[in-house]
Amino acid sequence: MIDAGTMQLSDLALFTGVPQHQNFCRISELLNTRPMRASSTPRAWVTNPGFVMEDRYEFAGQEKSLERFLEETDTAALLVIHQGRIVHESYRLTGGTDVRWLSMSVAKSFISALIGIAVQEGHIRSIDDPISAYVPVEPGSAYDGVAIRSVLQMSSGARWNEDYSDPEADALRLAAATSGAYGGHEGIVATMVRENAPDTVCRYNSCDTQALASLLRHATGEHLADYMQTRLAEPLGFNHSGAWVVDPAGVEMGYAGLNLTARDFATLGELYLNKGAVGSQQVVPREWVDASVTPSAPHVVPGNVVVGGMVVSEGYGYQWWIPAGDRGEFSAVGVYNQYVYVDPTSEVTTVKLSANRTFGTAEDEAVNRHDETIAMLRAVARQFD
């Protein structure tokens, strides 16, 4: 079943400076989505309200106000979990405990977890298989003959521009596919153009994730939302229903279209913090979790990854970002400042859901606030060292 929306993705005027907090909280009303149910055994969250979060953190040599930063980035939810207990939970603007928020690229890390499960179940023989052995693509196009592992590491070699401030960017073309342009999600995956040899450049590319979503669809024979329902939503104990944005053919927008509450987003961070296990149940293979959050080749280590026209300080795993340092941190990151950040040293998972209206209006830290968000998240986690 698909929940029918009334708008096209382009109607949201993303990356133009238009405030989005009234949209990101009700995507299923606006766009076509495929729903997911809450778990039949919802997680019983334990709260520990005694923690008082410091209002200060440092960034670029300056002391900053956390409260002011949350306001300036149109933050709707901030959730901090320490040793499995909620120690801070606050909502602003249109956020709330039962409000589903648009994930943007945080969805990519959920896709990665599902790929790991599909490998374990035998739907995918090996991530060294060419993705074109499962997904229909045009001969000689970007994904023809390219290993699934390369696509997981954003190293497919496909030509791509993820600069949201550029009106000609490929990322905006992919967004148009959600409305059916270019043959929809399946059509754009099938016709991508190759630019580099695989495994030579890690270039952040949302279509790589859309190709992985197509892989799940073709390998399992299930809709992405249905596969996630049984493999993640149910065992992780989702407290609320969720939804995936779909194109007119009913194919999910795998790279960015997941809608969940803050607590349900947090379950993925907690799952990976616990090496893929929920209690005694191993939901995602432990070795998959370890590989997913480890930059395993020179082109994916911190300081070598390309986003838009810039080289960034973080490394990349299997659809997870790896900040530089020795604490083993990793993050699911989406535009407009969506985060599921995990610090294993502090045993902390933090979720930040936002609608930073300036995001993507320039390829500039001053408007996108990514590096500053990581500094803030690190400061919060280190309060538990």
GROMACS .gro file of C-alpha atoms in nm, residues 81-82 269 273 326-331 340-350 377-383 385:
model
   29
   81ILE     CA    1   2.165   0.796   2.477
   82HIS     CA    2   2.434   0.674   2.716
  269GLY     CA    3   2.313   0.372   1.622
  273LEU     CA    4   2.727   0.038   1.905
  326ASP     CA    5   4.126   0.719   1.743
  327ARG     CA    6   3.793   0.683   1.927
  328GLY     CA    7   3.621   0.464   1.669
  329GLU     CA    8   3.343   0.716   1.606
  330PHE     CA    9   3.108   0.681   1.311
  331SER     CA   10   2.805   0.870   1.183
  340VAL     CA   11   2.299   0.951   1.402
  341TYR     CA   12   2.640   0.981   1.572
  342VAL     CA   13   2.802   0.700   1.769
  343ASP     CA   14   3.103   0.723   2.001
  344PRO     CA   15   3.190   0.372   2.126
  345THR     CA   16   3.449   0.508   2.371
  346SER     CA   17   3.182   0.708   2.556
  347GLU     CA   18   2.908   0.450   2.482
  348VAL     CA   19   2.697   0.732   2.341
  349THR     CA   20   2.451   0.753   2.052
  350THR     CA   21   2.321   1.097   1.959
  377LEU     CA   22   2.834   1.600   1.898
  378ARG     CA   23   3.185   1.512   2.009
  379ALA     CA   24   3.168   1.759   2.296
  380VAL     CA   25   2.839   1.611   2.417
  381ALA     CA   26   2.977   1.255   2.403
  382ARG     CA   27   3.295   1.346   2.586
  383GLN     CA   28   3.093   1.458   2.885
  385ASP     CA   29   3.434   1.000   2.942
   0.00000   0.00000   0.00000
